[in-house]
Tab-separated table of C-alpha atoms and ligand atoms in Angstrom:
chain	number	residue	atom	x	y	z
A	1	MET	CA	-12.204	-22.569	14.319
A	2	LEU	CA	-12.137	-25.314	11.529
A	3	ASN	CA	-8.559	-24.739	10.748
A	4	LYS	CA	-6.758	-26.836	8.217
A	5	ASP	CA	-10.024	-28.740	7.630
A	6	ARG	CA	-10.741	-29.483	3.961
A	7	ALA	CA	-8.724	-26.926	2.140
A	8	TRP	CA	-6.646	-23.919	3.439
A	9	ILE	CA	-4.122	-21.214	2.482
A	10	GLU	CA	-0.858	-20.882	4.466
A	11	VAL	CA	0.421	-17.424	4.055
A	12	ASN	CA	4.039	-17.053	4.936
A	13	LEU	CA	4.421	-13.699	6.544
A	14	ASP	CA	8.162	-13.909	6.736
A	15	ASN	CA	8.283	-14.231	2.872
A	16	LEU	CA	6.174	-11.242	2.417
A	17	GLU	CA	8.673	-9.226	4.468
A	18	HIS	CA	11.548	-10.432	2.411
A	19	ASN	CA	9.641	-9.471	-0.943
A	20	ILE	CA	8.905	-5.928	0.643
A	21	ASN	CA	12.722	-5.541	1.105
A	22	GLU	CA	13.565	-7.122	-2.091
A	23	ILE	CA	11.078	-4.419	-3.719
A	24	LYS	CA	12.592	-1.620	-1.825
A	25	LYS	CA	16.007	-2.244	-2.863
A	26	VAL	CA	15.128	-1.277	-6.566
A	27	MET	CA	12.661	1.820	-5.631
A	28	GLN	CA	14.007	5.352	-6.053
A	29	ALA	CA	14.832	7.090	-2.584
A	30	GLY	CA	11.696	9.016	-1.625
A	31	SER	CA	9.181	6.618	-3.345
A	32	GLU	CA	7.030	4.705	-1.019
A	33	ILE	CA	5.111	1.348	-1.173
A	34	MET	CA	1.310	1.442	-2.040
A	35	ALA	CA	0.423	-2.175	-1.301
A	36	VAL	CA	-2.122	-3.322	-3.533
A	37	VAL	CA	-4.402	-5.674	-1.140
A	38	LYS	CA	-7.359	-6.018	-3.905
A	39	ALA	CA	-9.266	-9.166	-4.465
A	40	ASN	CA	-8.615	-10.381	-0.938
A	41	ALA	CA	-4.938	-9.444	-1.407
A	42	TYR	CA	-4.562	-11.349	-4.575
A	43	GLY	CA	-6.386	-14.579	-2.740
A	44	HIS	CA	-3.894	-14.312	0.116
A	45	GLY	CA	-6.436	-12.919	2.775
A	46	SER	CA	-6.374	-9.050	2.793
A	47	VAL	CA	-6.666	-8.523	6.496
A	48	ILE	CA	-3.893	-10.926	7.166
A	49	ILE	CA	-1.620	-9.273	4.746
A	50	ALA	CA	-2.439	-5.712	5.693
A	51	LYS	CA	-1.960	-6.085	9.356
A	52	LYS	CA	1.628	-7.365	8.691
A	53	LEU	CA	2.146	-4.723	6.337
A	54	ASN	CA	1.344	-2.042	8.883
A	55	GLU	CA	3.532	-3.720	11.436
A	56	MET	CA	6.285	-3.224	8.930
A	57	GLY	CA	5.619	0.296	8.803
A	58	ILE	CA	3.497	0.405	5.510
A	59	TYR	CA	0.596	2.817	5.849
A	60	ASN	CA	-0.317	3.004	2.068
A	61	PHE	CA	-3.126	0.717	0.506
A	62	ALA	CA	-4.877	0.174	-2.627
A	63	VAL	CA	-7.901	-1.897	-3.058
A	64	ALA	CA	-10.628	-2.325	-5.997
A	65	THR	CA	-13.721	-1.458	-4.241
A	66	LEU	CA	-15.553	0.274	-1.668
A	67	SER	CA	-16.406	-2.815	0.225
A	68	GLU	CA	-12.809	-4.221	0.423
A	69	GLY	CA	-11.953	-0.730	1.829
A	70	ILE	CA	-14.446	-1.044	4.696
A	71	GLU	CA	-13.241	-4.477	5.299
A	72	LEU	CA	-9.807	-3.265	6.304
A	73	ARG	CA	-11.068	-0.255	8.161
A	74	GLU	CA	-13.275	-2.524	10.113
A	75	ASN	CA	-10.291	-4.692	10.882
A	76	ASN	CA	-8.437	-1.774	12.087
A	77	ILE	CA	-5.919	-1.147	9.213
A	78	LYS	CA	-4.127	2.163	9.610
A	79	GLY	CA	-3.215	4.596	7.068
A	80	ASP	CA	-4.338	5.704	3.724
A	81	ILE	CA	-6.586	3.469	1.428
A	82	LEU	CA	-7.165	4.239	-2.217
A	83	ILE	CA	-10.070	2.705	-3.931
A	84	LEU	CA	-8.765	1.999	-7.453
A	85	GLY	CA	-11.932	1.328	-9.142
A	86	TYR	CA	-15.607	2.963	-9.263
A	87	THR	CA	-17.843	3.582	-6.207
A	88	ASN	CA	-21.538	4.428	-7.269
A	89	PHE	CA	-22.849	7.490	-6.561
A	90	GLU	CA	-25.530	6.343	-3.815
A	91	ASN	CA	-22.583	4.398	-1.778
A	92	ILE	CA	-20.286	7.744	-1.748
A	93	GLU	CA	-20.960	8.854	1.719
A	94	TYR	CA	-19.210	5.519	2.828
A	95	VAL	CA	-15.894	6.580	1.399
A	96	ALA	CA	-16.126	9.627	3.675
A	97	LYS	CA	-17.429	7.685	6.502
A	98	TYR	CA	-14.696	4.954	6.544
A	99	ASN	CA	-12.160	7.641	5.561
A	100	LEU	CA	-11.304	6.140	2.285
A	101	ILE	CA	-9.868	7.731	-0.895
A	102	GLN	CA	-11.777	7.379	-4.045
A	103	THR	CA	-10.429	7.457	-7.370
A	104	ILE	CA	-11.870	9.979	-9.971
A	105	VAL	CA	-12.621	7.975	-13.142
A	106	ASP	CA	-13.338	11.080	-15.314
A	107	TYR	CA	-14.438	14.860	-15.149
A	108	LYS	CA	-18.103	13.756	-15.378
A	109	TYR	CA	-17.665	11.472	-12.144
A	110	ALA	CA	-16.060	14.094	-10.190
A	111	SER	CA	-18.394	16.926	-11.068
A	112	ARG	CA	-21.460	14.769	-9.991
A	113	ILE	CA	-19.738	13.639	-6.498
A	114	ASN	CA	-19.108	17.144	-6.117
A	115	THR	CA	-22.778	17.934	-5.959
A	116	MET	CA	-23.506	15.342	-3.284
A	117	GLY	CA	-22.442	17.169	-0.178
A	118	HIS	CA	-19.990	15.176	1.242
A	119	LYS	CA	-16.311	15.910	1.384
A	120	ILE	CA	-14.533	13.090	-0.203
A	121	ARG	CA	-10.678	12.372	-0.432
A	122	VAL	CA	-9.760	11.525	-4.165
A	123	HIS	CA	-6.720	10.948	-6.355
A	124	ILE	CA	-7.689	11.593	-10.145
A	125	ALA	CA	-6.884	8.864	-12.776
A	126	ILE	CA	-5.438	10.000	-15.735
A	127	ASN	CA	-5.981	8.005	-19.171
A	128	THR	CA	-2.488	8.215	-21.002
A	129	GLY	CA	-3.164	5.260	-23.408
A	130	MET	CA	-4.789	2.306	-21.433
A	131	ASN	CA	-8.191	3.600	-22.468
A	132	ARG	CA	-9.883	1.802	-19.356
A	133	ILE	CA	-10.506	4.688	-16.635
A	134	GLY	CA	-9.138	8.155	-16.280
A	135	GLU	CA	-9.750	11.660	-17.664
A	136	ASP	CA	-8.078	11.997	-20.888
A	137	PHE	CA	-4.537	13.589	-20.278
A	138	SER	CA	-5.436	16.383	-23.240
A	139	ASN	CA	-8.150	17.753	-21.142
A	140	ILE	CA	-6.113	19.941	-18.995
A	141	ASP	CA	-8.762	22.390	-18.210
A	142	LYS	CA	-11.087	20.046	-17.042
A	143	ILE	CA	-8.329	18.320	-14.770
A	144	ILE	CA	-7.544	21.766	-13.225
A	145	GLU	CA	-11.157	22.353	-12.593
A	146	MET	CA	-11.249	19.272	-10.733
A	147	TYR	CA	-8.437	20.363	-8.299
A	148	LYS	CA	-11.042	23.501	-7.430
A	149	MET	CA	-14.226	21.531	-6.990
A	150	LYS	CA	-15.147	22.469	-3.010
A	151	ASN	CA	-16.058	18.922	-2.027
A	152	LEU	CA	-13.226	16.876	-3.434
A	153	TYR	CA	-9.840	16.884	-1.460
A	154	VAL	CA	-7.637	16.196	-4.582
A	155	GLU	CA	-4.781	14.430	-2.636
A	156	GLY	CA	-3.333	12.829	-5.721
A	157	ILE	CA	-3.090	11.874	-9.381
A	158	PHE	CA	-1.935	8.650	-11.163
A	159	THR	CA	-1.704	6.658	-14.586
A	160	HIS	CA	-1.579	3.041	-15.172
A	161	LEU	CA	0.912	1.530	-17.639
A	162	SER	CA	-0.532	-0.944	-20.285
A	163	VAL	CA	2.560	-2.837	-21.673
A	164	ALA	CA	5.197	-2.495	-18.807
A	165	ASP	CA	5.762	-5.905	-18.961
A	166	SER	CA	7.072	-6.078	-22.807
A	167	ASN	CA	10.241	-5.241	-24.414
A	168	LEU	CA	9.338	-4.959	-27.906
A	169	ASP	CA	10.654	-1.395	-29.257
A	170	ASP	CA	6.906	-0.316	-30.104
A	171	ASP	CA	5.566	-1.210	-26.506
A	172	ILE	CA	8.800	0.662	-24.838
A	173	LEU	CA	8.103	3.669	-26.875
A	174	PHE	CA	4.337	3.311	-26.092
A	175	THR	CA	5.093	3.080	-22.405
A	176	LYS	CA	7.510	6.189	-22.540
A	177	GLY	CA	4.922	7.879	-24.389
A	178	GLN	CA	2.324	7.213	-21.430
A	179	ILE	CA	4.836	8.552	-18.733
A	180	GLN	CA	5.714	11.433	-20.868
A	181	LYS	CA	1.815	12.386	-21.089
A	182	PHE	CA	1.354	12.243	-17.414
A	183	TYR	CA	4.126	14.674	-16.733
A	184	TYR	CA	2.716	17.032	-19.166
A	185	VAL	CA	-0.465	16.804	-17.246
A	186	ILE	CA	1.537	17.354	-14.187
A	187	ASN	CA	3.655	20.504	-15.411
A	188	GLN	CA	0.562	21.991	-16.539
A	189	ILE	CA	-0.968	21.607	-13.076
A	190	GLU	CA	1.835	22.954	-11.482
A	191	GLU	CA	2.400	26.039	-13.856
A	192	VAL	CA	-0.953	27.286	-12.567
A	193	GLY	CA	0.524	27.279	-9.176
A	194	ILE	CA	-1.658	24.130	-8.058
A	195	ASP	CA	-0.040	21.182	-5.983
A	196	ALA	CA	-0.589	18.099	-7.914
A	197	GLY	CA	-0.480	15.932	-4.595
A	198	LYS	CA	0.837	12.403	-4.651
A	199	LYS	CA	2.047	11.331	-8.083
A	200	HIS	CA	2.053	7.542	-9.071
A	201	ILE	CA	2.589	5.532	-12.099
A	202	GLN	CA	4.265	2.280	-11.507
A	203	SER	CA	2.700	-1.380	-10.889
A	204	SER	CA	4.871	-4.151	-10.234
A	205	TYR	CA	6.038	-4.427	-13.786
A	206	GLY	CA	6.353	-0.600	-14.079
A	207	LEU	CA	8.832	-1.004	-11.200
A	208	LEU	CA	10.779	-3.769	-12.461
A	209	ASN	CA	10.922	-2.588	-15.975
A	210	TYR	CA	11.004	1.137	-15.417
A	211	PRO	CA	12.860	1.768	-12.241
A	212	GLU	CA	13.947	5.263	-12.977
A	213	ILE	CA	10.826	6.692	-12.516
A	214	LYS	CA	10.532	8.879	-9.467
A	215	CYS	CA	6.958	9.175	-7.911
A	216	ASP	CA	5.586	9.128	-4.573
A	217	TYR	CA	4.394	5.860	-4.532
A	218	VAL	CA	4.863	2.243	-6.426
A	219	ARG	CA	1.630	0.415	-6.491
A	220	THR	CA	2.805	-3.142	-5.807
A	221	GLY	CA	0.635	-6.208	-6.489
A	222	ILE	CA	1.722	-9.233	-7.643
A	223	ILE	CA	5.425	-9.313	-6.787
A	224	MET	CA	4.687	-8.324	-3.431
A	225	TYR	CA	3.086	-11.851	-3.022
A	226	GLY	CA	6.153	-13.285	-4.171
A	227	VAL	CA	5.730	-14.438	-7.868
A	228	TYR	CA	5.811	-13.121	-11.616
A	229	SER	CA	2.653	-12.508	-13.309
A	230	SER	CA	4.090	-15.174	-15.948
A	231	LYS	CA	7.027	-16.774	-16.726
A	232	LYS	CA	7.074	-15.330	-20.441
A	233	ASP	CA	7.074	-11.611	-19.161
A	234	TYR	CA	10.197	-9.354	-20.112
A	235	ILE	CA	11.768	-8.341	-16.686
A	236	LYS	CA	14.587	-6.210	-16.673
A	237	THR	CA	15.210	-6.157	-12.995
A	238	LYS	CA	14.801	-9.646	-11.551
A	239	LEU	CA	14.366	-9.825	-7.817
A	240	ASP	CA	14.774	-12.636	-5.386
A	241	LEU	CA	11.171	-13.147	-4.750
A	242	LYS	CA	9.630	-15.610	-2.309
A	243	PRO	CA	6.060	-17.057	-2.708
A	244	VAL	CA	3.839	-16.050	0.263
A	245	LEU	CA	0.782	-18.359	-0.609
A	246	SER	CA	0.732	-22.126	-0.466
A	247	LEU	CA	-2.710	-24.218	-0.890
A	248	LYS	CA	-3.290	-27.213	0.835
A	249	VAL	CA	-6.087	-29.707	1.209
A	250	ARG	CA	-6.765	-33.500	2.343
A	251	ILE	CA	-6.740	-36.811	1.033
A	252	THR	CA	-10.394	-37.963	1.552
A	253	THR	CA	-10.586	-41.421	0.066
A	254	ILE	CA	-7.959	-44.103	-1.168
A	255	ARG	CA	-8.935	-46.657	-3.552
A	256	GLU	CA	-7.351	-49.226	-5.995
A	257	ILE	CA	-8.730	-49.606	-9.535
A	258	LYS	CA	-8.578	-52.011	-12.355
A	259	GLU	CA	-7.274	-51.837	-15.886
A	260	GLY	CA	-9.862	-49.843	-17.953
A	261	ALA	CA	-11.800	-48.156	-15.238
A	262	SER	CA	-12.843	-44.894	-15.747
A	263	ILE	CA	-12.584	-41.907	-13.446
A	264	SER	CA	-14.720	-38.706	-12.888
A	265	TYR	CA	-17.430	-36.825	-14.724
A	266	GLY	CA	-17.440	-37.779	-18.901
A	267	ARG	CA	-15.296	-40.736	-18.159
A	268	THR	CA	-12.307	-38.804	-19.723
A	269	PHE	CA	-9.859	-40.885	-18.148
A	270	ARG	CA	-9.346	-44.538	-18.663
A	271	SER	CA	-6.480	-46.561	-16.588
A	272	ASN	CA	-3.852	-48.638	-18.563
A	273	SER	CA	-3.352	-50.738	-15.578
A	274	LYS	CA	-4.153	-51.365	-11.877
A	275	MET	CA	-3.827	-48.035	-10.096
A	276	LYS	CA	-4.146	-46.471	-6.626
A	277	ILE	CA	-6.155	-43.245	-6.840
A	278	ALA	CA	-7.358	-40.840	-4.129
A	279	SER	CA	-10.010	-38.379	-3.809
A	280	VAL	CA	-8.846	-34.741	-2.672
A	281	SER	CA	-11.122	-32.068	-1.011
A	282	ILE	CA	-10.787	-29.118	-3.185
A	283	GLY	CA	-12.508	-28.293	-6.461
A	284	TYR	CA	-13.337	-25.747	-9.029
A	285	ALA	CA	-15.604	-23.966	-6.799
A	286	ASP	CA	-12.724	-22.953	-4.566
A	287	GLY	CA	-11.045	-21.521	-7.812
A	288	TYR	CA	-8.688	-24.615	-8.572
A	289	PRO	CA	-9.086	-24.336	-12.245
A	290	ARG	CA	-11.097	-26.989	-13.977
A	291	ASN	CA	-9.276	-26.478	-17.148
A	292	LEU	CA	-6.270	-28.283	-15.407
A	293	SER	CA	-8.561	-31.430	-15.982
A	294	ASN	CA	-6.286	-34.351	-17.552
A	295	LYS	CA	-3.276	-31.901	-18.318
A	296	ASN	CA	-0.794	-33.961	-16.097
A	297	ALA	CA	-0.965	-31.098	-13.092
A	298	GLU	CA	1.275	-32.017	-10.387
A	299	VAL	CA	0.556	-32.053	-6.933
A	300	PHE	CA	2.413	-33.175	-3.673
A	301	VAL	CA	1.526	-35.909	-1.155
A	302	ASN	CA	3.709	-35.934	1.795
A	303	GLY	CA	6.535	-34.656	-0.011
A	304	GLN	CA	6.057	-36.937	-3.157
A	305	LYS	CA	4.746	-36.193	-6.715
A	306	ALA	CA	1.397	-37.312	-7.734
A	307	ARG	CA	-1.077	-35.871	-10.813
A	308	ILE	CA	-4.232	-35.105	-11.160
A	309	ILE	CA	-6.446	-37.371	-13.380
A	310	GLY	CA	-9.909	-37.108	-14.826
A	311	ARG	CA	-12.347	-34.128	-14.614
A	312	ILE	CA	-11.733	-31.557	-11.808
A	313	CYS	CA	-15.314	-31.562	-9.960
A	314	MET	CA	-16.717	-28.543	-8.240
A	315	ASP	CA	-15.630	-29.587	-4.791
A	316	GLN	CA	-13.360	-32.591	-5.178
A	317	LEU	CA	-10.646	-33.755	-7.681
A	318	ILE	CA	-8.884	-37.073	-8.008
A	319	ILE	CA	-5.105	-37.738	-8.023
A	320	ASP	CA	-3.003	-40.968	-9.042
A	321	ILE	CA	-1.023	-42.174	-6.059
A	322	SER	CA	0.193	-45.456	-7.507
A	323	ASN	CA	3.525	-44.162	-6.756
A	324	VAL	CA	3.020	-42.694	-3.351
A	325	GLU	CA	4.235	-44.492	-0.447
A	326	LYS	CA	2.746	-44.240	3.172
A	327	VAL	CA	-0.447	-42.399	2.080
A	328	GLU	CA	-3.502	-42.040	4.374
A	329	ILE	CA	-6.686	-40.494	4.526
A	330	GLY	CA	-6.393	-37.036	5.942
A	331	ASP	CA	-2.910	-36.649	4.552
A	332	ILE	CA	-2.118	-33.332	3.382
A	333	VAL	CA	-1.762	-32.509	-0.397
A	334	GLU	CA	0.035	-29.534	-1.611
A	335	LEU	CA	-1.391	-27.936	-4.972
A	336	ILE	CA	0.300	-24.519	-5.089
A	337	GLY	CA	3.661	-23.457	-3.053
A	338	GLU	CA	7.313	-23.219	-3.151
A	339	GLU	CA	8.298	-26.538	-5.077
A	340	GLU	CA	8.932	-25.390	-8.946
A	341	GLU	CA	6.309	-28.152	-10.176
A	342	ILE	CA	3.634	-26.196	-8.305
A	343	SER	CA	4.727	-22.658	-8.515
A	344	ALA	CA	1.928	-20.470	-9.146
A	345	GLU	CA	3.757	-19.523	-12.541
A	346	ASN	CA	3.742	-23.290	-13.540
A	347	VAL	CA	-0.037	-23.901	-12.419
A	348	ALA	CA	-1.015	-20.576	-14.126
A	349	GLU	CA	0.979	-21.372	-17.374
A	350	LYS	CA	-0.536	-24.932	-17.515
A	351	SER	CA	-3.918	-23.404	-16.854
A	352	GLU	CA	-3.620	-20.793	-19.814
A	353	THR	CA	-3.740	-17.853	-17.351
A	354	ILE	CA	-1.208	-15.520	-15.220
A	355	THR	CA	-0.730	-15.980	-11.645
A	356	ASN	CA	-2.589	-12.747	-10.724
A	357	GLU	CA	-5.847	-14.419	-12.003
A	358	LEU	CA	-5.161	-18.070	-10.617
A	359	LEU	CA	-4.528	-16.747	-7.151
A	360	SER	CA	-7.178	-13.927	-6.921
A	361	ARG	CA	-9.827	-16.491	-7.631
A	362	LEU	CA	-8.813	-18.853	-4.753
A	363	GLY	CA	-12.354	-18.824	-3.033
A	364	ALA	CA	-13.993	-17.826	0.134
A	365	ARG	CA	-14.229	-21.421	1.141
A	366	ILE	CA	-10.393	-21.611	1.645
A	367	LYS	CA	-9.593	-20.629	5.169
A	368	ARG	CA	-6.372	-18.531	5.308
A	369	CYS	CA	-3.815	-19.269	8.194
B	401	PLP	C1	-4.312	-4.163	-10.145
B	401	PLP	C2	-3.665	-2.699	-10.171
B	401	PLP	C3	-1.974	-2.623	-9.619
B	401	PLP	C4	-1.169	-3.659	-9.465
B	401	PLP	O1	-0.827	-4.396	-10.284
B	401	PLP	P1	0.247	-5.344	-10.065
B	401	PLP	O2	0.566	-5.849	-11.531
B	401	PLP	O3	-0.025	-6.782	-9.518
B	401	PLP	O4	1.326	-4.823	-9.178
B	401	PLP	C5	-1.418	-1.170	-9.568
B	401	PLP	N1	-2.319	-0.372	-10.035
B	401	PLP	C6	-3.608	-0.261	-10.533
B	401	PLP	C7	-4.516	0.781	-11.290
B	401	PLP	C8	-4.436	-1.758	-10.621
B	401	PLP	O5	-5.594	-1.788	-11.057
């Protein structure tokens, strides 16, 4: 229903499959993909993406929140689903009810969950330098104690690298230190005869820049969707990635304006001559960044280039179609896609952010198909 109405995302599942195969080429034998489908699969639609991955034989997923995990289960996604973020105590029972796996954010959190009477599957996060979540790597006694808590099934342990996307000597040293600290923890656990469970360290850039790490899982997010976080990143192992997402909307009105006319809020754009302009059915409430106002952001109309002019509104924006031929109300405008000018990397750069943010903020009003 209401397909391709005012704004929609076309998801290219063949490209997703292609990217997965590219990623597998650089993974160590024995490593498996843990597909990161948090934030609605970085805006792509988590159920669409996870269904396709299930069909491809991928049965390990990561989400950020309990409700994201429940959504996958309610749509019959099979396999293990790890919640990478925090779940509050009052909702812990749902982790068990939906057969999800909770990240243990530290020892205190584990201790309290252990007293709640639900048997919970968990992976323990270890802080090796990110200083976000995770029990500190040096607290070996506490980490070992968590493995012995009777209501926790500790099935895995992981850490997260904070500068895997940099090739500065200092950053490489720091990353190697993080990896070393993680393996120190693993060794200490195994030394007392405990099975540490599934181990994982790398996300996308961890894989691209430290492919030699041999772990049970690689937590692939952004590169699975066929784009890099930013064009400026250091990438040792370049893959042949193909973008999975394209963002399309409609031309809603077409008008001619005179020289000196102003466009949109604040009258920030004034025409230097007669122009042909069109309003378009997307705005910042859909996640198209407002800071692309008056930045010459490009779009494609019927395969021809046009640019955004004036301030981007909440639900609409305006483009210059003076040089676009044969354009009608209802025609399709593409704002993010495979063309270089509208690649997620280029749009994100112009908007002073990374593709992860640009894509994950594409909103609920946009249908995925
Ligand atoms: C989001 C996230 C990932 C995925 O990161 P990408 O850079 O998109 O691959 C992996 N691990 C953790 C802990 C995350 O929070």
